[in-house]
PDB file of C-alpha atoms and ligand atoms in Angstrom:
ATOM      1  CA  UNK A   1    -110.032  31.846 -37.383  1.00  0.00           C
ATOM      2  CA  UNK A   2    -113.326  30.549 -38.207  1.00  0.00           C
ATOM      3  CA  UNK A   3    -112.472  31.363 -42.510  1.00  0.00           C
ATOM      4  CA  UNK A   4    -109.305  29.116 -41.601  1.00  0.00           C
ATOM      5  CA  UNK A   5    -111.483  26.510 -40.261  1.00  0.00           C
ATOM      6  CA  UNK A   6    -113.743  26.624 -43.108  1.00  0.00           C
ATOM      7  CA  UNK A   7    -111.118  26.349 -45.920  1.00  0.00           C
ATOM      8  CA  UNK A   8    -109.683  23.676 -44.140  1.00  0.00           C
ATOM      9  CA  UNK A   9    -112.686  21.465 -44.695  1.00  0.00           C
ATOM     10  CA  UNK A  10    -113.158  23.170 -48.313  1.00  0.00           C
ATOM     11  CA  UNK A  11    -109.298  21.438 -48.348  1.00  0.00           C
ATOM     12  CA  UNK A  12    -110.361  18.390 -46.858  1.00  0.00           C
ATOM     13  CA  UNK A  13    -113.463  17.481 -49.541  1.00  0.00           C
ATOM     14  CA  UNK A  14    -111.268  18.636 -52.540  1.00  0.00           C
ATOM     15  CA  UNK A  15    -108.934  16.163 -51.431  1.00  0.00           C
ATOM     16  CA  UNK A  16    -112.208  13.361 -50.682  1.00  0.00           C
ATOM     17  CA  UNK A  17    -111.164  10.578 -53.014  1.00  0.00           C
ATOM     18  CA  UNK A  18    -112.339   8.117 -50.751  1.00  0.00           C
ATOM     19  CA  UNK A  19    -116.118   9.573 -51.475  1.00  0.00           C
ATOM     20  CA  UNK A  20    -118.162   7.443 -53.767  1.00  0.00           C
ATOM     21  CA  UNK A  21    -119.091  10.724 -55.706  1.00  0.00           C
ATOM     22  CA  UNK A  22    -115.292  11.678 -56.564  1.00  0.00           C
ATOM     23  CA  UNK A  23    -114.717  10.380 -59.737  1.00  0.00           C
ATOM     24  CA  UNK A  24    -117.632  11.815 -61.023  1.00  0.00           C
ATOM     25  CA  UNK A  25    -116.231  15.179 -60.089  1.00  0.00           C
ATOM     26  CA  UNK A  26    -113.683  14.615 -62.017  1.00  0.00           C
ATOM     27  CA  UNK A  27    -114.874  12.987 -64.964  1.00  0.00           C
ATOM     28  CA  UNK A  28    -117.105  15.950 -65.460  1.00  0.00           C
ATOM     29  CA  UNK A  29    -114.382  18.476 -64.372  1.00  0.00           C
ATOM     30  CA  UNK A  30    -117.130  20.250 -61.594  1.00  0.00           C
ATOM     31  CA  UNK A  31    -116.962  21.281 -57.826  1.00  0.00           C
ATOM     32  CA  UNK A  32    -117.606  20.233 -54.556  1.00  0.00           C
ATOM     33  CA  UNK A  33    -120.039  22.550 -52.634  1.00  0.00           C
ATOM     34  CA  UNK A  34    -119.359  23.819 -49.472  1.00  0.00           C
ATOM     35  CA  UNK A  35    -121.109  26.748 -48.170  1.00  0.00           C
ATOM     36  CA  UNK A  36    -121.635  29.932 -48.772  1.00  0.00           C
ATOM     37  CA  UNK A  37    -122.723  33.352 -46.760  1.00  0.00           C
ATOM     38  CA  UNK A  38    -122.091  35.118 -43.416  1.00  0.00           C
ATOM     39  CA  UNK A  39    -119.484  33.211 -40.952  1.00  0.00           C
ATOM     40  CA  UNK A  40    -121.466  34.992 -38.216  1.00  0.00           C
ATOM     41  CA  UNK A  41    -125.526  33.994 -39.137  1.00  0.00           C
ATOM     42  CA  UNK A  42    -128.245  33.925 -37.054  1.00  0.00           C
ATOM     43  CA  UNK A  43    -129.333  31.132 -39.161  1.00  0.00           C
ATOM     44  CA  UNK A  44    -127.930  28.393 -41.431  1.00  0.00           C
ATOM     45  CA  UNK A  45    -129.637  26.667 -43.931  1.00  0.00           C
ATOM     46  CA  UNK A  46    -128.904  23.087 -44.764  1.00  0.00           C
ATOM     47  CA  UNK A  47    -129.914  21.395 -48.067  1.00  0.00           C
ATOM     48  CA  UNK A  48    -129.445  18.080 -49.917  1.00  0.00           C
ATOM     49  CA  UNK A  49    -127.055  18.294 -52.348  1.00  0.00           C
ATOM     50  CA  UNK A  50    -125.768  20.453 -55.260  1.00  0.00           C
ATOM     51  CA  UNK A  51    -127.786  20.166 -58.370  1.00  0.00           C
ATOM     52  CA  UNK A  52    -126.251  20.870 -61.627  1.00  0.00           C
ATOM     53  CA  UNK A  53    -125.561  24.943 -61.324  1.00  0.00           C
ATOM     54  CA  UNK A  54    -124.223  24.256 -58.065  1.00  0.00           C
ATOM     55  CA  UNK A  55    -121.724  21.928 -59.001  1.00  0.00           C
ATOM     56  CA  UNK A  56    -121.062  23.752 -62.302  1.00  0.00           C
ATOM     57  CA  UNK A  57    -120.071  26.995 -59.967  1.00  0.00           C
ATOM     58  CA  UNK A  58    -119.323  25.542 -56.538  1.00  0.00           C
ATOM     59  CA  UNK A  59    -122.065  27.711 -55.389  1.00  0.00           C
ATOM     60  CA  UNK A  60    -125.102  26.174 -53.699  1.00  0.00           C
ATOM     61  CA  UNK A  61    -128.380  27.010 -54.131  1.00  0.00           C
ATOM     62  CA  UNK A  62    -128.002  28.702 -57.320  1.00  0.00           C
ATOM     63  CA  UNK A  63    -130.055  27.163 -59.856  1.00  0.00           C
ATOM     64  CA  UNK A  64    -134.099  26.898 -59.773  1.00  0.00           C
ATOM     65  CA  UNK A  65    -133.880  25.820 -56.508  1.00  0.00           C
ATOM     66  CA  UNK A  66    -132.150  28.833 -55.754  1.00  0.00           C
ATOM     67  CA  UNK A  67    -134.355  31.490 -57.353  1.00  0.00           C
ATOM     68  CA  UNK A  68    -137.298  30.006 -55.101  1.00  0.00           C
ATOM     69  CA  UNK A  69    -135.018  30.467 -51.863  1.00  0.00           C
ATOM     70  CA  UNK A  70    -133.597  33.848 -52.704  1.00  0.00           C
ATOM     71  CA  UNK A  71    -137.809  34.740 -52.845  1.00  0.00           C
ATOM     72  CA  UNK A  72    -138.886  33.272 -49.896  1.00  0.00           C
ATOM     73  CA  UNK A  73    -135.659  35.269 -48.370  1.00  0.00           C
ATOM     74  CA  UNK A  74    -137.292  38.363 -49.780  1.00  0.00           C
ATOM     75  CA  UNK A  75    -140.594  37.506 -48.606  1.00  0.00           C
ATOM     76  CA  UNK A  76    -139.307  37.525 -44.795  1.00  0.00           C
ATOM     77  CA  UNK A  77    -136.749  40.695 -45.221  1.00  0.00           C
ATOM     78  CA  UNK A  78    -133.512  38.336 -44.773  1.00  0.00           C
ATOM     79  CA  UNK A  79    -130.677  38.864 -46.970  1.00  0.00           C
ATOM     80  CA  UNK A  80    -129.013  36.235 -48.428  1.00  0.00           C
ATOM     81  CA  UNK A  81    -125.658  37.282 -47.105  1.00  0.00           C
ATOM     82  CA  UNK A  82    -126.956  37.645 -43.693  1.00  0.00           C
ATOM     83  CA  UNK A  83    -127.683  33.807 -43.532  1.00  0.00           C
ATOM     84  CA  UNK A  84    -125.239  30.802 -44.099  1.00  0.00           C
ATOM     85  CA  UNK A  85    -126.656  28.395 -46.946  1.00  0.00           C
ATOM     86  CA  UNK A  86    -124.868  25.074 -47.216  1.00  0.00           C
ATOM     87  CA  UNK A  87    -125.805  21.180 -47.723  1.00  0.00           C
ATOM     88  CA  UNK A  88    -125.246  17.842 -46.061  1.00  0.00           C
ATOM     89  CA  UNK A  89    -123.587  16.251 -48.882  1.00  0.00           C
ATOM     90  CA  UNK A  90    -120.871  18.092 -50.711  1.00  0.00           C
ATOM     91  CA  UNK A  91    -120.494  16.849 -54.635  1.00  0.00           C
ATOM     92  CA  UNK A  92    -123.512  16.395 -56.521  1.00  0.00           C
ATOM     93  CA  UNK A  93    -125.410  12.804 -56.915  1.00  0.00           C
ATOM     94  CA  UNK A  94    -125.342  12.101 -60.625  1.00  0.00           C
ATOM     95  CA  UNK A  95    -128.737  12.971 -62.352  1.00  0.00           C
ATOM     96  CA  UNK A  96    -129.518  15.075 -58.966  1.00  0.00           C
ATOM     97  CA  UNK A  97    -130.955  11.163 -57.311  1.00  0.00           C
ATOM     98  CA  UNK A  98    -131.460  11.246 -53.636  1.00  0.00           C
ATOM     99  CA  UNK A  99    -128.043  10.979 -51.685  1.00  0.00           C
ATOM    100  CA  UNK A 100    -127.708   7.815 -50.580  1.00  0.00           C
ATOM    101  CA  UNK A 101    -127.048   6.640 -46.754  1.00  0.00           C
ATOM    102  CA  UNK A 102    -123.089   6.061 -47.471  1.00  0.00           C
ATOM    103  CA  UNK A 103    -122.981   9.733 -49.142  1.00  0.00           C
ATOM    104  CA  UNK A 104    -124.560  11.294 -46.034  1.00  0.00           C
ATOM    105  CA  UNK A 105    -121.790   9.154 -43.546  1.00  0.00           C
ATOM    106  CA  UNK A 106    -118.817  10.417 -45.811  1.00  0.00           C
ATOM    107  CA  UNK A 107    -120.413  13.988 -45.702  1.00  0.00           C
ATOM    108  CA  UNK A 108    -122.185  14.016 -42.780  1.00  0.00           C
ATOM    109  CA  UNK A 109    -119.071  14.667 -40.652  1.00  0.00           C
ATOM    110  CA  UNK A 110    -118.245  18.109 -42.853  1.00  0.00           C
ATOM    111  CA  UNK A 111    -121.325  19.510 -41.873  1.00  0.00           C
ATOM    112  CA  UNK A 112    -121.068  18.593 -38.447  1.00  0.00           C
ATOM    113  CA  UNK A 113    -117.622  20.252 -38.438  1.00  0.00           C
ATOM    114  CA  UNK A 114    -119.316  23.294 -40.287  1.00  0.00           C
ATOM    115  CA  UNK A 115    -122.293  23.790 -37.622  1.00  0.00           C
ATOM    116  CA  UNK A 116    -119.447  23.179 -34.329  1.00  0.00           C
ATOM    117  CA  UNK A 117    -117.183  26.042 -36.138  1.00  0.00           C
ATOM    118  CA  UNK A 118    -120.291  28.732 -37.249  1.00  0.00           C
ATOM    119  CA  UNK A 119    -122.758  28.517 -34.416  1.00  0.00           C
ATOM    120  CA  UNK A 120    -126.207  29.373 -35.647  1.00  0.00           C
ATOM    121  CA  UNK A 121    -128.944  29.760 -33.014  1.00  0.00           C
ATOM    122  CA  UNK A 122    -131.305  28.516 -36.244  1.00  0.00           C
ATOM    123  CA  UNK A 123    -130.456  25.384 -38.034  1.00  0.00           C
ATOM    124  CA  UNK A 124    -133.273  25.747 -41.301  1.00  0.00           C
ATOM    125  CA  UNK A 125    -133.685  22.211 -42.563  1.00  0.00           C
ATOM    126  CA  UNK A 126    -134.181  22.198 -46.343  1.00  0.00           C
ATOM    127  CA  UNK A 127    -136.107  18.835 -47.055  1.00  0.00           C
ATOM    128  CA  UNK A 128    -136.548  15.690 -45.592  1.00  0.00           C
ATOM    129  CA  UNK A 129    -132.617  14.380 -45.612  1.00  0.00           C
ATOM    130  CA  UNK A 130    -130.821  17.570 -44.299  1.00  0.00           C
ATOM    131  CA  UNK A 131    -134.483  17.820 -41.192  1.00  0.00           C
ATOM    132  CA  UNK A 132    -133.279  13.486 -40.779  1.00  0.00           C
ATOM    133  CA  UNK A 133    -129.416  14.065 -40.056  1.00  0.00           C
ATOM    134  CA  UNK A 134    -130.062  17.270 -38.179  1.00  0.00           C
ATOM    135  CA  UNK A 135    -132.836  15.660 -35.909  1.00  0.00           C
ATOM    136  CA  UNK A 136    -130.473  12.305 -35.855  1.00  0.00           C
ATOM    137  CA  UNK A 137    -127.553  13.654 -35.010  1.00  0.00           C
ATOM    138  CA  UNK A 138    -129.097  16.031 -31.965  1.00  0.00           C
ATOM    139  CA  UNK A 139    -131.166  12.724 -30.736  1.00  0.00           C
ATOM    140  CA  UNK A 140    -133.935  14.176 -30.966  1.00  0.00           C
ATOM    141  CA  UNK A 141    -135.591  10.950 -32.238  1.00  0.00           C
ATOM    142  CA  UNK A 142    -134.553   8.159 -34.322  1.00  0.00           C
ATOM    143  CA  UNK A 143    -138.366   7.900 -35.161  1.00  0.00           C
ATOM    144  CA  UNK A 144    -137.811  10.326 -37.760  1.00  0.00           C
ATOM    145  CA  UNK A 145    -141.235  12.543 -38.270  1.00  0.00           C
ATOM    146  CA  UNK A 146    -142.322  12.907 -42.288  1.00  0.00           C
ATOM    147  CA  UNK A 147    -141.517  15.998 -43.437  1.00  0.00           C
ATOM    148  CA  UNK A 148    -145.010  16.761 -44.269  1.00  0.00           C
ATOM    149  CA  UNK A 149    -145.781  16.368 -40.343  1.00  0.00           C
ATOM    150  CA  UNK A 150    -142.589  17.953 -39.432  1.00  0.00           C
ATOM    151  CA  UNK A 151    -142.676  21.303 -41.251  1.00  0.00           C
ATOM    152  CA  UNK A 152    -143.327  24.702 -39.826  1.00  0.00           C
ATOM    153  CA  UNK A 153    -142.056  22.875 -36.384  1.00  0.00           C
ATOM    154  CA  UNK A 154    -139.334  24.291 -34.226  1.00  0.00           C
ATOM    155  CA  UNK A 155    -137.496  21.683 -32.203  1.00  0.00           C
ATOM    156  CA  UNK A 156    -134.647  22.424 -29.794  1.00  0.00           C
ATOM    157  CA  UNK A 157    -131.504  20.878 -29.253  1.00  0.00           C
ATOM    158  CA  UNK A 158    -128.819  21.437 -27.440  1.00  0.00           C
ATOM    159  CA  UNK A 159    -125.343  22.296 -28.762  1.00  0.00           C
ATOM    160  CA  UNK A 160    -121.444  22.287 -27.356  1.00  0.00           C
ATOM    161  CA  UNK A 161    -122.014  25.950 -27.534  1.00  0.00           C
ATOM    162  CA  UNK A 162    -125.837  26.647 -26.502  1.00  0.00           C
ATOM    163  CA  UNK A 163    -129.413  25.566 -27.551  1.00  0.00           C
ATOM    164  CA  UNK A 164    -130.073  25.697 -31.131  1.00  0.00           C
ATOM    165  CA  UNK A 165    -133.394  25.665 -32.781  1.00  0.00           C
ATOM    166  CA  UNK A 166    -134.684  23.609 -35.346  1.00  0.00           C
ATOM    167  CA  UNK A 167    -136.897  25.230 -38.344  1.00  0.00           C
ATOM    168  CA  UNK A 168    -137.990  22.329 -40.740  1.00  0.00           C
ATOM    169  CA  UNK A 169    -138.802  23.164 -43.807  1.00  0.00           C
ATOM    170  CA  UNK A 170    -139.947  21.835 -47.080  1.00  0.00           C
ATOM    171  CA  UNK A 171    -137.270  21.576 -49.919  1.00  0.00           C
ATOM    172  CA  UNK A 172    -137.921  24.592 -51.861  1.00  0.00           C
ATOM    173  CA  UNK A 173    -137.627  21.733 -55.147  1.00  0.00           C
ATOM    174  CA  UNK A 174    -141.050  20.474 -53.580  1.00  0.00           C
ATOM    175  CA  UNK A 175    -142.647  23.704 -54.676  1.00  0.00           C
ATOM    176  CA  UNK A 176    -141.623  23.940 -58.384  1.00  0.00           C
ATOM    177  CA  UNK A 177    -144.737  22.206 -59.258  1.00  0.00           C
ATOM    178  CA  UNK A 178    -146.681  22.644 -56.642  1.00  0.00           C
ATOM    179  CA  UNK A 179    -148.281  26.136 -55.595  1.00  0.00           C
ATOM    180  CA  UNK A 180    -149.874  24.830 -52.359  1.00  0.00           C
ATOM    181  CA  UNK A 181    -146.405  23.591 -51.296  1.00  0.00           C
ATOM    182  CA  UNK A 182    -145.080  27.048 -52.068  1.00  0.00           C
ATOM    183  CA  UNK A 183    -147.792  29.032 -50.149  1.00  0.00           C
ATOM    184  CA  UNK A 184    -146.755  26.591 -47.167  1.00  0.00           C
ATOM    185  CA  UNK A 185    -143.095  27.131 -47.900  1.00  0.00           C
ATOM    186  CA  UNK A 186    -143.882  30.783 -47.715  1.00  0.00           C
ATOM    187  CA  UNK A 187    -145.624  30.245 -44.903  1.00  0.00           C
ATOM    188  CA  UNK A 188    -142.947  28.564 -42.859  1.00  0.00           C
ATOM    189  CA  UNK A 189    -140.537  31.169 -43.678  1.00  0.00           C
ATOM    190  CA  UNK A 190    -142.251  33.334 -41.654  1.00  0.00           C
ATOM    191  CA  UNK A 191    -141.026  31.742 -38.360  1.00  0.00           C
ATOM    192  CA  UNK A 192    -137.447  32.085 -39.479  1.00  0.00           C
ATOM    193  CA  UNK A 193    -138.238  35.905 -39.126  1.00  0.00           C
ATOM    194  CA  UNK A 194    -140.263  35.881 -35.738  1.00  0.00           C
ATOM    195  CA  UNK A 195    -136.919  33.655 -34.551  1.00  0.00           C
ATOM    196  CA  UNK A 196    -134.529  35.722 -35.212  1.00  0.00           C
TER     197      UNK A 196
HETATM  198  N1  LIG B 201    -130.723  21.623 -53.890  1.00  0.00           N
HETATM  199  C1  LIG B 201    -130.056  21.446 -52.724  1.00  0.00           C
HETATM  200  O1  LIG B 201    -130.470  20.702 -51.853  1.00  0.00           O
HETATM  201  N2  LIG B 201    -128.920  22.138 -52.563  1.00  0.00           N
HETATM  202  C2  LIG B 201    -128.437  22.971 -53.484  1.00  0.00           C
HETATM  203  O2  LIG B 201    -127.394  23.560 -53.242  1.00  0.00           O
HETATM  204  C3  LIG B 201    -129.165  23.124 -54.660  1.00  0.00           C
HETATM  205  C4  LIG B 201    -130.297  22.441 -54.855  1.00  0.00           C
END
C-alpha cells in the first residue's frame, strides 16, 4: 500500500515537465530524488535538494553531505535504514544554488504527500528551507525563526494522523567547514535519540 503510494509520486515527478528544473534533467540525462529508507520510521529527515551524487544516482544524501549524516547517524546508534531520508525539492538546482520559492511550490506538494502517506512521529529538518516549509506548512509561525536560533528545538504540530515533533537541525553542508557547527550538529543529534 504505502510502496504503491510512494511510486506513484516517484511516477508523478518523472513525469514533472511542468517543473522549472526538468529540462535540466534531461539535458544532463540525471534523476529526480525521491526518498529513500524505512516506509515505517520513527523519524524522517527532510533536506534541500539533491546535490550532484544525488542526482547522478537518484539517491539522496549520498555525496559529502551524506558521509557527514551517515556519522552523525552513527554517533546516536540509528541506522540509516531505520530512518526515512528525503528532500523538499526533488531534481537538483543547477550548480547546487538555493531552491528557489517556485521550486519549493512545485515540490512542496510531493513531500507533503510523502509525510501524509509515511507518518513519522519525528520530522528532522535538514537546514533552514526544509525547518521553513515544515514550520510553514504546520502554522506554526509565518515569522520564520533563523536557523541558528531554531536548532536543537523541538516544536510540535499536529498531524491528520497524530502530533508530530519537530527536530531542527543544521544542514549537515554547514559543517564541512566549520568544526563548531559540527560539534553542534553532533550535538543536536542527540535529541533525535532521547525522542525516539
Ligand atoms: N543536500 C541535500 O539537502 N539533500 C541531499 O540529498 C544531498 C545534499
Amino acid at each position: 500500500m504505502k510502496e504503491e503510494q510512494l511510486r506513484k509520486i516517484k511516477d508523478e515527478v518523472l513525469a514533472l515537465k511542468e517543473s522549472p528544473l526538468y529540462a535540466d534533467r534531461i539535458k544532463n540525462k540525471v534523476f529526480p530524488v525521491i526518498g529513500e529508507g524505512s516506509h515505517s520510521p520513527k523519524i524522517m529527515f527532510v533536506g534541500e535538494a539533491p546535490g550532484k551524487n544525488e542526482a547522478a544516482t537518484g539517491r539522496p544524501f549520498c555525496g559529502a553531505s551524506g558521509k557527514i549524516l551517515d556519522n552523525l547517524l552513527l554517533g546516536i546508534g540509528i541506522n540509516r535504514s531505520d530512518v526515512y531520508i528525503t528532500n523538499i525539492v526533488k531534481d537538483r538546482p543547477p550548480e547546487n544554488r538555493d531552491p528557489l520559492p517556485g521550486e519549493i511550490e512545485v515540490y512542496g506538494p510531493f513531500l507533503d504527500r510523502q509525510i501524509e502517506i509515511i507518518q513519522p512521529k519525528i520530522i528532522a529538518t535538514l537546514g533552514r528551507f526544509s525547518f521553513g516549509y515544515i514550520i510553514s506548512k504546520f502554522g506554526l509561525g509565518f515569522e520564520i525563526i533563523p536557523i541558528s536560533q531554531a536548532h536543537g528545538k523541538v516544536f510540535e504540530a499536529n498531524t491528520s494522523y497524530g502530533t508530530v515533533k519537530i527536530v531542527a537541525l543544521y544542514h549537515p553542508a554547514a559543517s564541512i567547514y566549520n568544526q563548531h557547527l559540527k560539534e553542534t550538529l553532533a550535538e543536536d543529534f542527540k535529541i533525535l535519540k532521547q525522542l525516539q
